[in-house]
């Protein structure tokens, strides 16, 4: 008889009764730490454990007393949207000494704490691991000094450690994103976007210094996100003579009618001799060689400030719950682990393996083995670097390959932030591959009308930060106009198609695939990139534009909740977009700290609504002042936003009052988030390389002919990897009536949202992380900086 999968049990069967968990934040602060603390506290309390705050990091552990306090459900209310860490963080020299750790052990034993959740960088986590290794010896010393009873050694025999990495630099090996990195990128891009407007007015060059003493991730990704002219990072010192090359590029860009230049410098940037490259050096160089009006901006601690982004709140909440799960499942022999993110999946990695690899990066850089350092940073960092080089540095015409292929790119469906970044990337990579690129205006409507023209490298300059669709986009499907579209394909000799869009783009690609039987013009490589705020396209966990929409929802919810401060108790009912897909309502609800989220995928009735009202009523009778309820626009045709608002108003009478808000198209607008800019940029570059490969494979006897399933694909993020999937194979995974995938990964996050809102519910742990090893924690095709 087969053994049952012990991971496929529900959380209600895992008991934390009798366990004491302490959470601390250490080292530098990072946005999202509070979300992680909140998740640890509430999940710990949910399973029956006692949970403690350790204030002021390791210093508070050493000092003890009032620094170690028991946490309650209410003590983490209203902290989700707060930046920094409300329980404080401090660097502690005393903890580095044996005597300091002895005091810390004594203070933990006094409270019966043997489970530690440490949120910090590699130094904080290394200290935690040393503490774990010394634990039994420390207890023996405490007994010898008559500070604890002899039976305490047996009772508290093992210290269990689980770490979460909170660092804006994203400098910790083993995880694709650390808590705080995305929020720091938001701060950087907000500044860059603001600078771009003033720089264009005066034709200026701006040199921006961003944080990253030892890691260039922030500089590299922000350079990708804003299309910077030049970037300098510690892992990739520029070649000798870089000054002349940089000035030549700045001059060429200015001659090409570009009114501004952006140079991004990591604070730890160095040359090949390990000599620092400073912003002042670059400014003086540009002024001396080119005479350009040049300004320096050093962002400093602005990058650590502000509210956490939606990404960081979701990441921190998922990691916090995973940390509690890991502590519940740990045994005396389990090594200290760190909860990490690989692609879109949680993993647990031995803490010291991650620390050692992080230290190897620095050793490689100190030894001037820079290529090795880049590889050690991980596939995500390496792919960011390759993509930047591909897009930022244009080869001379004489060095470009000549493929004689024509590739058309178009947007289909509703506009989504990040579409322009994807088009820019496609055009520039296509030109680098030797293709002639064509832009189609207004989707397939423009296609059959002949709105097709060649688009060149300079035409897409500055597109990354633009919202909406600069090409124009329509929902028109090709089926009714397939003959005219085929005629246009023939007239313009289109050899490949790249479609950027949502569910309409998916349907369009299916229709073109089926039209191959009648029109040979469609027997060419065709690829689709998912771009829709609804995130309702089959074959991908994430879509371009959804992150920007989530941030719009979260920002609005924060403001709405703040409006109730100091007033009587109030519940807000917020309607989100998404069609029949509940992604925005559910994941936005998790990021905003919602009490409930009504969606089509999870049917509900009047009893459920009544139960939610009663639940909120009970919470309002305690110290909770505000409630938040999200409703997906098509969740139920009868239980409308007005109906739910009126129900809550009536049933909550005397306890709380209600307000409603329909967010509408504001979720589609605005500048794209850093995540959407980079996601669009990178998957588009990958798609164009696939197109090139397919063109070469299908070129026979002077023409392109491709009619196999695998020549008509959607490129999507599936768990840990970016995968090309034949659209015809995705038909079976699709509910065409409601325009959603039949299975959606984010539904597993809904119990998490309910648990954090104090509902009693089951939590399926079958998808939780398992202990892996750093050397094999990524599949070959992973490009996981596009993770959530």
mmCIF file with all atom_site columns, N, CA and C in Angstrom, residues 471-498:
data_model
loop_
_atom_site.group_PDB
_atom_site.id
_atom_site.type_symbol
_atom_site.label_atom_id
_atom_site.label_alt_id
_atom_site.label_comp_id
_atom_site.label_asym_id
_atom_site.label_entity_id
_atom_site.label_seq_id
_atom_site.pdbx_PDB_ins_code
_atom_site.Cartn_x
_atom_site.Cartn_y
_atom_site.Cartn_z
_atom_site.occupancy
_atom_site.B_iso_or_equiv
_atom_site.pdbx_formal_charge
_atom_site.auth_seq_id
_atom_site.auth_comp_id
_atom_site.auth_asym_id
_atom_site.auth_atom_id
_atom_site.pdbx_PDB_model_num
ATOM 1  N N  . UNK A 1 471 ? 1.227   51.774 -29.197 1.00 0.00 ? 471 UNK A N  1
ATOM 2  C CA . UNK A 1 471 ? 0.852   51.271 -30.518 1.00 0.00 ? 471 UNK A CA 1
ATOM 3  C C  . UNK A 1 471 ? -0.650  51.356 -30.749 1.00 0.00 ? 471 UNK A C  1
ATOM 4  N N  . UNK A 1 472 ? -1.389  51.515 -29.661 1.00 0.00 ? 472 UNK A N  1
ATOM 5  C CA . UNK A 1 472 ? -2.837  51.422 -29.771 1.00 0.00 ? 472 UNK A CA 1
ATOM 6  C C  . UNK A 1 472 ? -3.250  49.966 -29.702 1.00 0.00 ? 472 UNK A C  1
ATOM 7  N N  . UNK A 1 473 ? -4.399  49.711 -29.104 1.00 0.00 ? 473 UNK A N  1
ATOM 8  C CA . UNK A 1 473 ? -4.855  48.327 -28.965 1.00 0.00 ? 473 UNK A CA 1
ATOM 9  C C  . UNK A 1 473 ? -6.370  48.260 -29.046 1.00 0.00 ? 473 UNK A C  1
ATOM 10 N N  . UNK A 1 474 ? -6.864  47.218 -29.681 1.00 0.00 ? 474 UNK A N  1
ATOM 11 C CA . UNK A 1 474 ? -8.309  47.001 -29.817 1.00 0.00 ? 474 UNK A CA 1
ATOM 12 C C  . UNK A 1 474 ? -8.625  45.552 -29.462 1.00 0.00 ? 474 UNK A C  1
ATOM 13 N N  . UNK A 1 475 ? -9.900  45.316 -29.135 1.00 0.00 ? 475 UNK A N  1
ATOM 14 C CA . UNK A 1 475 ? -10.324 43.961 -28.773 1.00 0.00 ? 475 UNK A CA 1
ATOM 15 C C  . UNK A 1 475 ? -10.715 43.126 -29.990 1.00 0.00 ? 475 UNK A C  1
ATOM 16 N N  . UNK A 1 476 ? -10.658 43.696 -31.182 1.00 0.00 ? 476 UNK A N  1
ATOM 17 C CA . UNK A 1 476 ? -11.073 43.013 -32.416 1.00 0.00 ? 476 UNK A CA 1
ATOM 18 C C  . UNK A 1 476 ? -10.322 41.698 -32.602 1.00 0.00 ? 476 UNK A C  1
ATOM 19 N N  . UNK A 1 477 ? -11.068 40.630 -32.856 1.00 0.00 ? 477 UNK A N  1
ATOM 20 C CA . UNK A 1 477 ? -10.464 39.325 -33.129 1.00 0.00 ? 477 UNK A CA 1
ATOM 21 C C  . UNK A 1 477 ? -10.261 39.169 -34.641 1.00 0.00 ? 477 UNK A C  1
ATOM 22 N N  . UNK A 1 478 ? -9.300  38.368 -35.063 1.00 0.00 ? 478 UNK A N  1
ATOM 23 C CA . UNK A 1 478 ? -8.959  38.294 -36.489 1.00 0.00 ? 478 UNK A CA 1
ATOM 24 C C  . UNK A 1 478 ? -9.904  37.458 -37.349 1.00 0.00 ? 478 UNK A C  1
ATOM 25 N N  . UNK A 1 479 ? -10.734 36.591 -36.752 1.00 0.00 ? 479 UNK A N  1
ATOM 26 C CA . UNK A 1 479 ? -11.505 35.614 -37.524 1.00 0.00 ? 479 UNK A CA 1
ATOM 27 C C  . UNK A 1 479 ? -12.331 36.238 -38.654 1.00 0.00 ? 479 UNK A C  1
ATOM 28 N N  . UNK A 1 480 ? -13.001 37.360 -38.371 1.00 0.00 ? 480 UNK A N  1
ATOM 29 C CA . UNK A 1 480 ? -13.874 37.982 -39.377 1.00 0.00 ? 480 UNK A CA 1
ATOM 30 C C  . UNK A 1 480 ? -13.083 38.633 -40.511 1.00 0.00 ? 480 UNK A C  1
ATOM 31 N N  . UNK A 1 481 ? -11.835 38.934 -40.265 1.00 0.00 ? 481 UNK A N  1
ATOM 32 C CA . UNK A 1 481 ? -11.038 39.664 -41.249 1.00 0.00 ? 481 UNK A CA 1
ATOM 33 C C  . UNK A 1 481 ? -9.809  38.871 -41.679 1.00 0.00 ? 481 UNK A C  1
ATOM 34 N N  . UNK A 1 482 ? -9.879  37.561 -41.521 1.00 0.00 ? 482 UNK A N  1
ATOM 35 C CA . UNK A 1 482 ? -8.690  36.736 -41.708 1.00 0.00 ? 482 UNK A CA 1
ATOM 36 C C  . UNK A 1 482 ? -8.148  36.827 -43.134 1.00 0.00 ? 482 UNK A C  1
ATOM 37 N N  . UNK A 1 483 ? -9.036  36.975 -44.121 1.00 0.00 ? 483 UNK A N  1
ATOM 38 C CA . UNK A 1 483 ? -8.578  37.057 -45.508 1.00 0.00 ? 483 UNK A CA 1
ATOM 39 C C  . UNK A 1 483 ? -7.775  38.338 -45.743 1.00 0.00 ? 483 UNK A C  1
ATOM 40 N N  . UNK A 1 484 ? -8.290  39.467 -45.221 1.00 0.00 ? 484 UNK A N  1
ATOM 41 C CA . UNK A 1 484 ? -7.585  40.745 -45.384 1.00 0.00 ? 484 UNK A CA 1
ATOM 42 C C  . UNK A 1 484 ? -6.264  40.753 -44.610 1.00 0.00 ? 484 UNK A C  1
ATOM 43 N N  . UNK A 1 485 ? -6.273  40.112 -43.434 1.00 0.00 ? 485 UNK A N  1
ATOM 44 C CA . UNK A 1 485 ? -5.034  40.035 -42.653 1.00 0.00 ? 485 UNK A CA 1
ATOM 45 C C  . UNK A 1 485 ? -3.988  39.212 -43.392 1.00 0.00 ? 485 UNK A C  1
ATOM 46 N N  . UNK A 1 486 ? -4.428  38.102 -43.985 1.00 0.00 ? 486 UNK A N  1
ATOM 47 C CA . UNK A 1 486 ? -3.511  37.261 -44.769 1.00 0.00 ? 486 UNK A CA 1
ATOM 48 C C  . UNK A 1 486 ? -2.940  38.058 -45.945 1.00 0.00 ? 486 UNK A C  1
ATOM 49 N N  . UNK A 1 487 ? -3.786  38.879 -46.557 1.00 0.00 ? 487 UNK A N  1
ATOM 50 C CA . UNK A 1 487 ? -3.348  39.714 -47.678 1.00 0.00 ? 487 UNK A CA 1
ATOM 51 C C  . UNK A 1 487 ? -2.280  40.712 -47.236 1.00 0.00 ? 487 UNK A C  1
ATOM 52 N N  . UNK A 1 488 ? -2.487  41.321 -46.052 1.00 0.00 ? 488 UNK A N  1
ATOM 53 C CA . UNK A 1 488 ? -1.503  42.255 -45.515 1.00 0.00 ? 488 UNK A CA 1
ATOM 54 C C  . UNK A 1 488 ? -0.201  41.543 -45.149 1.00 0.00 ? 488 UNK A C  1
ATOM 55 N N  . UNK A 1 489 ? -0.325  40.329 -44.643 1.00 0.00 ? 489 UNK A N  1
ATOM 56 C CA . UNK A 1 489 ? 0.871   39.537 -44.311 1.00 0.00 ? 489 UNK A CA 1
ATOM 57 C C  . UNK A 1 489 ? 1.691   39.295 -45.585 1.00 0.00 ? 489 UNK A C  1
ATOM 58 N N  . UNK A 1 490 ? 0.970   38.996 -46.643 1.00 0.00 ? 490 UNK A N  1
ATOM 59 C CA . UNK A 1 490 ? 1.637   38.702 -47.915 1.00 0.00 ? 490 UNK A CA 1
ATOM 60 C C  . UNK A 1 490 ? 2.284   39.965 -48.491 1.00 0.00 ? 490 UNK A C  1
ATOM 61 N N  . UNK A 1 491 ? 1.547   41.074 -48.473 1.00 0.00 ? 491 UNK A N  1
ATOM 62 C CA . UNK A 1 491 ? 2.054   42.316 -49.052 1.00 0.00 ? 491 UNK A CA 1
ATOM 63 C C  . UNK A 1 491 ? 3.291   42.828 -48.308 1.00 0.00 ? 491 UNK A C  1
ATOM 64 N N  . UNK A 1 492 ? 3.282   42.668 -46.986 1.00 0.00 ? 492 UNK A N  1
ATOM 65 C CA . UNK A 1 492 ? 4.409   43.157 -46.182 1.00 0.00 ? 492 UNK A CA 1
ATOM 66 C C  . UNK A 1 492 ? 5.460   42.086 -45.916 1.00 0.00 ? 492 UNK A C  1
ATOM 67 N N  . UNK A 1 493 ? 5.221   40.902 -46.469 1.00 0.00 ? 493 UNK A N  1
ATOM 68 C CA . UNK A 1 493 ? 6.150   39.777 -46.321 1.00 0.00 ? 493 UNK A CA 1
ATOM 69 C C  . UNK A 1 493 ? 6.490   39.524 -44.844 1.00 0.00 ? 493 UNK A C  1
ATOM 70 N N  . UNK A 1 494 ? 5.446   39.419 -44.006 1.00 0.00 ? 494 UNK A N  1
ATOM 71 C CA . UNK A 1 494 ? 5.635   39.186 -42.574 1.00 0.00 ? 494 UNK A CA 1
ATOM 72 C C  . UNK A 1 494 ? 5.997   37.720 -42.354 1.00 0.00 ? 494 UNK A C  1
ATOM 73 N N  . UNK A 1 495 ? 7.146   37.500 -41.714 1.00 0.00 ? 495 UNK A N  1
ATOM 74 C CA . UNK A 1 495 ? 7.637   36.129 -41.503 1.00 0.00 ? 495 UNK A CA 1
ATOM 75 C C  . UNK A 1 495 ? 7.411   35.604 -40.088 1.00 0.00 ? 495 UNK A C  1
ATOM 76 N N  . UNK A 1 496 ? 7.029   36.488 -39.151 1.00 0.00 ? 496 UNK A N  1
ATOM 77 C CA . UNK A 1 496 ? 6.773   36.058 -37.773 1.00 0.00 ? 496 UNK A CA 1
ATOM 78 C C  . UNK A 1 496 ? 5.915   37.117 -37.090 1.00 0.00 ? 496 UNK A C  1
ATOM 79 N N  . UNK A 1 497 ? 5.156   36.663 -36.085 1.00 0.00 ? 497 UNK A N  1
ATOM 80 C CA . UNK A 1 497 ? 4.262   37.565 -35.343 1.00 0.00 ? 497 UNK A CA 1
ATOM 81 C C  . UNK A 1 497 ? 4.546   37.480 -33.855 1.00 0.00 ? 497 UNK A C  1
ATOM 82 N N  . UNK A 1 498 ? 4.585   38.651 -33.189 1.00 0.00 ? 498 UNK A N  1
ATOM 83 C CA . UNK A 1 498 ? 4.635   38.694 -31.733 1.00 0.00 ? 498 UNK A CA 1
ATOM 84 C C  . UNK A 1 498 ? 3.427   39.493 -31.261 1.00 0.00 ? 498 UNK A C  1
#
